[in-house]
Tab-separated table of C-alpha atoms in Angstrom:
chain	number	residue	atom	x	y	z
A	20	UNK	CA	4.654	56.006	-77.207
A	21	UNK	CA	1.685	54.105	-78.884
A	22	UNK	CA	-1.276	55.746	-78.839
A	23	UNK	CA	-4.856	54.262	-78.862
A	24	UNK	CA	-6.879	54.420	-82.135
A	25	UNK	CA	-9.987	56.787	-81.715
A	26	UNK	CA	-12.310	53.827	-82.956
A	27	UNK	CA	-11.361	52.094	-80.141
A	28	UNK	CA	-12.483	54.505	-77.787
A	29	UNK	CA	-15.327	54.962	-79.592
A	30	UNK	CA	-16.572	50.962	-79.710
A	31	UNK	CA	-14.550	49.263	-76.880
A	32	UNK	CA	-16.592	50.944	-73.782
A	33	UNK	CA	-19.930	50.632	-75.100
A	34	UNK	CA	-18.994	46.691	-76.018
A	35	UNK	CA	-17.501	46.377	-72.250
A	36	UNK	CA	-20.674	48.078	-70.440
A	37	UNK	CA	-22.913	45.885	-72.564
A	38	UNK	CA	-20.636	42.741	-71.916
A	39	UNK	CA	-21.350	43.380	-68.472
A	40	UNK	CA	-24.589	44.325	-68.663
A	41	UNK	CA	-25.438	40.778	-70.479
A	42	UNK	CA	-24.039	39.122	-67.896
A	43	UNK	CA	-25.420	40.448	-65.088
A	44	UNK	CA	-28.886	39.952	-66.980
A	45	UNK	CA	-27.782	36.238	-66.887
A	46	UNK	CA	-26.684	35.997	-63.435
A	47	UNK	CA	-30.024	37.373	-62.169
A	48	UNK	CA	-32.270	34.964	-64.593
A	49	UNK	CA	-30.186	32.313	-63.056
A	50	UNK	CA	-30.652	33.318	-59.636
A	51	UNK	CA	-34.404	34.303	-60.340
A	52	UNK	CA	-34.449	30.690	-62.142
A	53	UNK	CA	-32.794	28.772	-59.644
A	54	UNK	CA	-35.279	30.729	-56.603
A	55	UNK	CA	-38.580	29.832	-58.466
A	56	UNK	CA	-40.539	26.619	-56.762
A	57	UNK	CA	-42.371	26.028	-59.798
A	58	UNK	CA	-42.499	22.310	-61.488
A	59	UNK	CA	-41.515	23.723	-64.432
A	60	UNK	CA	-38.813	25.887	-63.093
A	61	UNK	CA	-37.625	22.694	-61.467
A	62	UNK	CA	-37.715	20.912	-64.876
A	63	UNK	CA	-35.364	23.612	-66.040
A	64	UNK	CA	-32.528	23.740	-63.330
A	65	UNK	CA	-32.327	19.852	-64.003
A	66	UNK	CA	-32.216	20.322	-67.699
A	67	UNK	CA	-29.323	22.822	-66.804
A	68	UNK	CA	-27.691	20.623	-64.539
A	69	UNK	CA	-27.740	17.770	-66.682
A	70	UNK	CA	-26.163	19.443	-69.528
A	71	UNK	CA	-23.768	22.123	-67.714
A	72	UNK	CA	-22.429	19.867	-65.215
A	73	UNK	CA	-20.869	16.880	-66.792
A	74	UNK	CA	-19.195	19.248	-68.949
A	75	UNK	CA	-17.228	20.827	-66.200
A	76	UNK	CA	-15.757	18.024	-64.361
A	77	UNK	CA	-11.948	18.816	-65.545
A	78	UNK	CA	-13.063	22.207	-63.557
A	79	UNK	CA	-14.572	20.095	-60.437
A	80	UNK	CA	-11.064	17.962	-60.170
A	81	UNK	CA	-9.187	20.617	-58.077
A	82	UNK	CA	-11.891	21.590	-56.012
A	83	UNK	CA	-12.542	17.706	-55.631
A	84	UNK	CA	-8.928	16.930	-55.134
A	85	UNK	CA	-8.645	20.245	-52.582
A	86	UNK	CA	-11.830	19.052	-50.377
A	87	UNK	CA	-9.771	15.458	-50.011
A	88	UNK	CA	-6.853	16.773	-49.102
A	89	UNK	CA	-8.290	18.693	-46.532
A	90	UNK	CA	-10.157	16.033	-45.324
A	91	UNK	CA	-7.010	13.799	-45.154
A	92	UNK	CA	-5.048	16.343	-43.326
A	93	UNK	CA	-7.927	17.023	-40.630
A	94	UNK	CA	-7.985	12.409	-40.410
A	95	UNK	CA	-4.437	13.059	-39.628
A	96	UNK	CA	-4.552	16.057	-37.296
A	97	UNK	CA	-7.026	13.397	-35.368
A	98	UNK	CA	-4.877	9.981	-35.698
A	99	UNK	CA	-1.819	12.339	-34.462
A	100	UNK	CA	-3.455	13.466	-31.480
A	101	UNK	CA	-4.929	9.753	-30.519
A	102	UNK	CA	-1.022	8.867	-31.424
A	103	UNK	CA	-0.285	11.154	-28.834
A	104	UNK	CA	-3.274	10.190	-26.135
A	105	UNK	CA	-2.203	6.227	-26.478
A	106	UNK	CA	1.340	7.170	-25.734
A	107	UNK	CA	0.730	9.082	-22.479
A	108	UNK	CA	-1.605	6.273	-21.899
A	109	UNK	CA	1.031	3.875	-22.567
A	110	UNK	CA	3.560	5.643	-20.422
A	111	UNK	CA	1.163	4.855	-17.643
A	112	UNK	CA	0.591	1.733	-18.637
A	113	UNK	CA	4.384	1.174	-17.929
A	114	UNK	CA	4.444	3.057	-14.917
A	115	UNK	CA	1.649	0.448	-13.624
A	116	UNK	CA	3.292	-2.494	-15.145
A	117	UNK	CA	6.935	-1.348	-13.125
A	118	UNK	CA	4.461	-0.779	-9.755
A	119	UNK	CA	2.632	-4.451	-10.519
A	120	UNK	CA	6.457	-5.776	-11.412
A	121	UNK	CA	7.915	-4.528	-7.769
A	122	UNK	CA	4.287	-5.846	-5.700
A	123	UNK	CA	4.736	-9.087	-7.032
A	124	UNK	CA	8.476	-9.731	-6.341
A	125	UNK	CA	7.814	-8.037	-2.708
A	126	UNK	CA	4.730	-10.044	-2.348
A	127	UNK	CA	6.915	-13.577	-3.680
A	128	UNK	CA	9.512	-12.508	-1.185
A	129	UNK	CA	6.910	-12.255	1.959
A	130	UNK	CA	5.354	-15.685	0.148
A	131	UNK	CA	8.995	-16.994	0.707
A	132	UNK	CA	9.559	-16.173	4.272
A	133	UNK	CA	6.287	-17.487	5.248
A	134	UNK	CA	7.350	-21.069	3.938
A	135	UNK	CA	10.308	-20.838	6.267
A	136	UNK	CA	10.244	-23.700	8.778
A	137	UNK	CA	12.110	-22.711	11.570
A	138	UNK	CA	12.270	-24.741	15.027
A	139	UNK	CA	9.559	-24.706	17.707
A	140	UNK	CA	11.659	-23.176	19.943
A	141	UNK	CA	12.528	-20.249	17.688
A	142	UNK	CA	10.844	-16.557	17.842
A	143	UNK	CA	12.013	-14.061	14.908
A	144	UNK	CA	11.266	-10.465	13.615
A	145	UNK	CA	11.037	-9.283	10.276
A	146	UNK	CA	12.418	-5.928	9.243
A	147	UNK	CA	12.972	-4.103	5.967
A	148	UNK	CA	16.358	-3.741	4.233
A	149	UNK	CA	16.760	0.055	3.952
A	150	UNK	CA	19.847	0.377	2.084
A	151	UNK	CA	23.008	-1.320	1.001
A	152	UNK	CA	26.189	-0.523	2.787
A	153	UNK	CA	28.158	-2.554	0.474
A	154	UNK	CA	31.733	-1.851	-0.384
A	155	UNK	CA	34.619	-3.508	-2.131
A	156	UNK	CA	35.962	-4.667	1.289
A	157	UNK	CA	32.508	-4.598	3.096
A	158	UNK	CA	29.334	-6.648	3.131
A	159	UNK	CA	26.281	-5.453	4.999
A	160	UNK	CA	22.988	-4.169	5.229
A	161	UNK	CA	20.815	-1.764	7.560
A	162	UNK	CA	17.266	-3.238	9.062
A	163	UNK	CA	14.741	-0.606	9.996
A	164	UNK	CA	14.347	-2.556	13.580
A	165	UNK	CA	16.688	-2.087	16.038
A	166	UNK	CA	17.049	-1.909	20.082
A	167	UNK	CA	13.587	-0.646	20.891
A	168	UNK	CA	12.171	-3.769	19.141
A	169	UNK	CA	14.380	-6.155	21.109
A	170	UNK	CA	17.146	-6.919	18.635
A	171	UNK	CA	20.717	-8.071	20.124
A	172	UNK	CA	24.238	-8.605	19.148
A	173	UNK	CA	25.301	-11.583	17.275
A	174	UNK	CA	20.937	-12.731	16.253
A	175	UNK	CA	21.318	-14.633	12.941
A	176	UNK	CA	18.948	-12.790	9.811
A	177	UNK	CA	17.811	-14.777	7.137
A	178	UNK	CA	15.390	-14.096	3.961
A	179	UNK	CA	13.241	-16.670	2.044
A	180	UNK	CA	15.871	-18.991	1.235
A	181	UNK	CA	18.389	-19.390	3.798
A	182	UNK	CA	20.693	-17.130	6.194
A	183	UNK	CA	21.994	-14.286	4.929
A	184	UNK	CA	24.375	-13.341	8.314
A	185	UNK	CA	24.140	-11.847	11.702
A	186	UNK	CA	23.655	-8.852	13.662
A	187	UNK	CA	26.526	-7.053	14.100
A	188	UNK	CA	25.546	-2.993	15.198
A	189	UNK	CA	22.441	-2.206	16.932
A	190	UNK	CA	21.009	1.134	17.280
A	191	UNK	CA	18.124	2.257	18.957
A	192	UNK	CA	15.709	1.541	15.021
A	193	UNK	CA	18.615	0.429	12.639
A	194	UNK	CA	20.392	-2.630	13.101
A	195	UNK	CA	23.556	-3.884	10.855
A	196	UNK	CA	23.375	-7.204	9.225
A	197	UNK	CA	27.070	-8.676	8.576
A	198	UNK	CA	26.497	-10.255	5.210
A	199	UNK	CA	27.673	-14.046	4.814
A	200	UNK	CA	30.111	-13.031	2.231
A	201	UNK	CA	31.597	-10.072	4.489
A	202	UNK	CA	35.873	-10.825	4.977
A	203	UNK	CA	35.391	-10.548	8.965
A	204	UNK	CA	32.380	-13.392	8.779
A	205	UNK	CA	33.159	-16.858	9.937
A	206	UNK	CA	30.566	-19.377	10.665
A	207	UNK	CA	30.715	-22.917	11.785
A	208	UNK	CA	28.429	-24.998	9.325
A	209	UNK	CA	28.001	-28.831	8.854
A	210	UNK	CA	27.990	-30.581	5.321
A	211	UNK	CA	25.006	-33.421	5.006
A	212	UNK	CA	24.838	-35.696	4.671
A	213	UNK	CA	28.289	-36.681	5.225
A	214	UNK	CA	28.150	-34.530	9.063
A	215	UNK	CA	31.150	-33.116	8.763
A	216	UNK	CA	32.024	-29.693	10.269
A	217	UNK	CA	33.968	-26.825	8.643
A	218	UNK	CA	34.044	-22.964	8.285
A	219	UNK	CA	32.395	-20.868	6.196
A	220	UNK	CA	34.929	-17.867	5.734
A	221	UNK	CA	33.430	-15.169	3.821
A	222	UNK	CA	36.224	-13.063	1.311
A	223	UNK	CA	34.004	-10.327	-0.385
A	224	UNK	CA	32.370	-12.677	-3.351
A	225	UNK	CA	29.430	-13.994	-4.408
A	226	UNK	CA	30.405	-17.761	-3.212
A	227	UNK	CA	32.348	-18.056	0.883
A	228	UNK	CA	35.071	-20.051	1.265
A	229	UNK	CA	34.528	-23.406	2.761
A	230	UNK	CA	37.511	-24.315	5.005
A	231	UNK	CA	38.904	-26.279	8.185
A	232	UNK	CA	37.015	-29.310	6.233
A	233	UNK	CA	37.615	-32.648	7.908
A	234	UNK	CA	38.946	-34.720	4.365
A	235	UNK	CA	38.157	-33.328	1.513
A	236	UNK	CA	37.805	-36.092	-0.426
A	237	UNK	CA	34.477	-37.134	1.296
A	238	UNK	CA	32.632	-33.815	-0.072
A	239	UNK	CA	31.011	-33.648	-3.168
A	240	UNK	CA	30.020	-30.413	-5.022
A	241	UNK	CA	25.906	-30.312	-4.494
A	242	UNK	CA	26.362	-31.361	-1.112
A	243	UNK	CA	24.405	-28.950	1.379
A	244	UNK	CA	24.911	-26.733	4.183
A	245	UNK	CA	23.527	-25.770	7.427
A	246	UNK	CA	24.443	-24.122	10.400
A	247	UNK	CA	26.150	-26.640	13.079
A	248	UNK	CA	24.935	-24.555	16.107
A	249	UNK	CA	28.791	-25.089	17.471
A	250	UNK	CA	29.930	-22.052	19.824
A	251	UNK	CA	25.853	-21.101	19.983
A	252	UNK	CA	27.040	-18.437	17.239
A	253	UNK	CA	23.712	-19.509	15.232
A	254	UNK	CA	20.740	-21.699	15.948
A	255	UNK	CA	21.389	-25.786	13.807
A	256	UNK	CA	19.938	-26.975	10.852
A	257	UNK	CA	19.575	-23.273	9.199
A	258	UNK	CA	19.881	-23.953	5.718
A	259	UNK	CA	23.028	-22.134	3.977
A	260	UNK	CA	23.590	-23.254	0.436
A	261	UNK	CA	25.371	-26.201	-1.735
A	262	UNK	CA	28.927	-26.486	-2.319
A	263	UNK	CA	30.409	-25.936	-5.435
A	264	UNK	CA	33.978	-26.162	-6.780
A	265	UNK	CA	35.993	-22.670	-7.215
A	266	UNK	CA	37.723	-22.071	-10.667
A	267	UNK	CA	40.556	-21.721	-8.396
A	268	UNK	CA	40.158	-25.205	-6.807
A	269	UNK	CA	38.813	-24.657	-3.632
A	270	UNK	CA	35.655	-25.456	-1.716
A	271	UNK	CA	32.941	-23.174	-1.872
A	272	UNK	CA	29.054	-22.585	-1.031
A	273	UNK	CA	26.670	-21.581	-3.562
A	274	UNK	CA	24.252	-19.670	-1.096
A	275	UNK	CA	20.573	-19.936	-0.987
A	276	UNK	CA	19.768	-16.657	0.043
A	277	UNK	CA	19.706	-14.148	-3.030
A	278	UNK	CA	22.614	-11.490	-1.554
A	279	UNK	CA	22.119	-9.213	-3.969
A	280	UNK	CA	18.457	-8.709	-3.927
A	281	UNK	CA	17.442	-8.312	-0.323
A	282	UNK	CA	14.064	-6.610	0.711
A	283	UNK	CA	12.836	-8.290	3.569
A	284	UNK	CA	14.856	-10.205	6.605
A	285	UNK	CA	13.991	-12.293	9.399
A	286	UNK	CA	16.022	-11.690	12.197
A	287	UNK	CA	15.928	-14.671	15.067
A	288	UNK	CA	15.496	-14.477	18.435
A	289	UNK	CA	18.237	-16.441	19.995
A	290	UNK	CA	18.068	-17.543	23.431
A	291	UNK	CA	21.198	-16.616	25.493
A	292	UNK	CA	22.489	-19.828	27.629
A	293	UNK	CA	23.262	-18.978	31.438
A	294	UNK	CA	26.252	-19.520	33.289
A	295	UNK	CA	26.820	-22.004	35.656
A	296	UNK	CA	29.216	-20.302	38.325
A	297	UNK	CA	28.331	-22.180	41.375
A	298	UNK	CA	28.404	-25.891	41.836
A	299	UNK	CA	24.736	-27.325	42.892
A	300	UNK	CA	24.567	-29.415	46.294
A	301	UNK	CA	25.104	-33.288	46.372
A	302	UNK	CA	21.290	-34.543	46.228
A	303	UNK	CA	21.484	-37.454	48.989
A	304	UNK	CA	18.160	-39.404	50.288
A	305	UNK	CA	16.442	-37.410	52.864
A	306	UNK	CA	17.221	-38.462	56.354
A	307	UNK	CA	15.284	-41.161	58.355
A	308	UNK	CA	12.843	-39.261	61.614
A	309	UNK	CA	14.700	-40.504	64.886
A	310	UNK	CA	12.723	-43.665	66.691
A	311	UNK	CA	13.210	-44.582	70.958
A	312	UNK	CA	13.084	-47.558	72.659
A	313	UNK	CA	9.447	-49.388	72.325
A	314	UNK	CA	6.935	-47.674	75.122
A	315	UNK	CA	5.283	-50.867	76.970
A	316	UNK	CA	1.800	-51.648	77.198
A	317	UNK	CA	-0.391	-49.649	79.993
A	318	UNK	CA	2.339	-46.520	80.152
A	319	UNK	CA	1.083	-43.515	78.531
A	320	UNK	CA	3.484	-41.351	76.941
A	321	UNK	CA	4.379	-38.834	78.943
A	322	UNK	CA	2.730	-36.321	77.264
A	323	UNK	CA	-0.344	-37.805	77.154
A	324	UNK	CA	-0.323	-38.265	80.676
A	325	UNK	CA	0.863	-34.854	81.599
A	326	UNK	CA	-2.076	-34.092	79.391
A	327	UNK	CA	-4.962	-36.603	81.032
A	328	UNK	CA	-3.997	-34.883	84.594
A	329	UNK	CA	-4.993	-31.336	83.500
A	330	UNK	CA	-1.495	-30.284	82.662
C-alpha cells in the first residue's frame, strides 16, 4: 500500500487551514464591503462589479438559460390550462349552438303552420309528434292529444307544408296519425289544373302511388295535388304535393309535407254530415180562411147582436 510522505503531513494541513482561513477572511471583507452605505464603499462594489462581472458571463449562461426555461415551462403550464378552459368553454359553446340549432327549426316549423291558410269553415288542433312508430311495412306517428281534447276517427293532420294523413287510433291523450305513405292509406286527390281525380295509394316510400288517373297522357310531372273532398274522407283544396315520374314509370307525388322530420301537426276538425232518414213534407201554399155569403146592410152579425142585447 502507498504510504503518505511525512512532509506532507507536516505542510499540507497547515496550507489547508490557512487556505481556508484566507478565504473566509475574504468572504467576510466582501460581506462587510458589500453591507457598508458609505460613498466610497459604494464606489468600490461598482469597481468590483464592473470588473468581476463581465468576466463571468460563460458562468451566468446556465443559470440564464435555467431561469428561461423555467419561465417557458411555467408560460406553458398557463397556455395548457387556458387550452383546457377554452375547450370546456367550447364544449358549451356547442351544446348552446345544438339547443339554438333545435329552437330555430321548432320555431320555423310553428312559423310554418301559422302561414297555413285553411278554409273559414275549418277549426284544427295542434299536437306534438311524440315518437315514430315507423316500420318497414308501417307508417305512422303518435300525437300527444287524443279523446279528452276532442279528436275523432278519420280527422285529416297536416304540418307546415301540406297533409301528412289521418287519424286512425284514438286514445284517451295519444292519437295515431296514418302517414300518407302508409300501404293501407288511400286518398282521393284532384290534379290542377287539369281537375282530374285519382288515388293516392300509399306503398311504404318516400313518393305514393298516383293511380285510378282519368288519361294519363293529360298529366304532366310538376302538376299539383290536393285533396278532392270526394267520400268527405278529407276536407278540398288541402295541398298534397307535385307529381313526379317513378324510375319505374309510374305516376307519383312528391309530397309537401317533410315525412321524415315531423315535430308539430295540425289535426282538423272535420264536421260530420247528418243523415237524412226521413223524407221532409211537400211545402204547398197555406190554405185560404173560409168566406159566407155577403151579410146585407142593417143586419148585425149575429154575434154582435147577441152581444148589443146583453147576451
Amino acid at each position: 500500500m502507498a504510504r503518505s510522505r511525512p512532509g506532507e503531513d507536516i505542510y499540507g494541513k497547515p496550507l489547508r487551514r490557512l487556505f481556508v482561513a484566507l478565504t473566509c477572511t475574504v468572504l467576510i471583507a466582501l460581506l462587510l464591503l458589500w453591507r457598508i452605505d458609505n460613498p466610497r464603499a459604494e464606489r468600490i462594489r461598482a469597481a468590483l462589479v464592473d470588473r468581476v462581472v463581465p468576466n463571468f458571463e460563460w458562468a451566468l449562461a446556465p443559470v440564464t438559460w435555467a431561469g428561461r426555461l423555467i419561465e417557458d415551462f411555467e408560460g406553458y403550464a398557463r397556455v395548457y390550462e387556458q387550452n383546457q378552459e377554452l375547450r370546456r368553454e367550447l364544449q358549451q359553446m356547442k351544446a348552446w349552438r345544438e339547443a339554438a340549432i333545435q329552437l330555430e327549426q321548432e320555431n320555423a316549423r310553428l312559423l310554418d303552420l301559422n302561414k297555413v291558410r285553411l278554409s273559414p269553415g275549418l277549426t284544427y288542433i295542434t299536437g306534438v309528434v311524440l315518437t315514430d312508430s315507423g316500420s318497414p311495412f308501417r307508417r305512422s306517428v303518435l300525437l300527444n292529444i287524443g279523446a279528452d281534447d276532442g279528436i275523432r276517427d278519420g280527422w285529416a293532420a297536416m304540418d307546415g307544408l301540406g297533409l301528412v294523413g289521418r287519424i286512425s287510433g284514438v286514445g284517451n291523450r295519444t292519437a295515431r296519425v296514418l302517414l300518407l305513405t302508409d300501404g293501407n292509406s288511400r286518398v282521393p286527390v284532384t290534379i290542377q289544373p287539369s281537375g282530374k281525380r285519382a288515388i293516392l295509394a300509399g306503398d311504404t316510400t318516400s313518393a305514393p302511388v298516383l293511380e285510378f288517373v282519368e288519361n294519363p297522357d293529360d298529366v304532366r310531372a310538376g302538376d299539383r295535388i290536393v285533396t278532392s273532398g270526394d267520400g268527405g274522407v278529407f276536407p278540398p283544396d288541402l295541398s298534397v304535393g307535385q307529381i313526379v315520374r317513378g324510375a319505374d314509370g309510374r305516376l307519383r307525388v312528391r309530397l309537401s309535407a317533410d315525412i321524415t322530420r315531423l315535430e308539430f301537426l295540425r289535426v282538423l276538425r272535420t264536421r260530420v254530415a247528418q243523415d237524412i232518414s226521413t223524407t221532409g213534407d211537400l211545402l204547398l201554399p197555406a190554405p185560404a180562411p173560409l168566406q159566407g155569403p155577403p151579410i146585407p146592410e142593417g143586419i148585425a152579425e149575429p154575434d154582435a147582436a147577441a152581444a148589443a142585447n146583453g147576451g
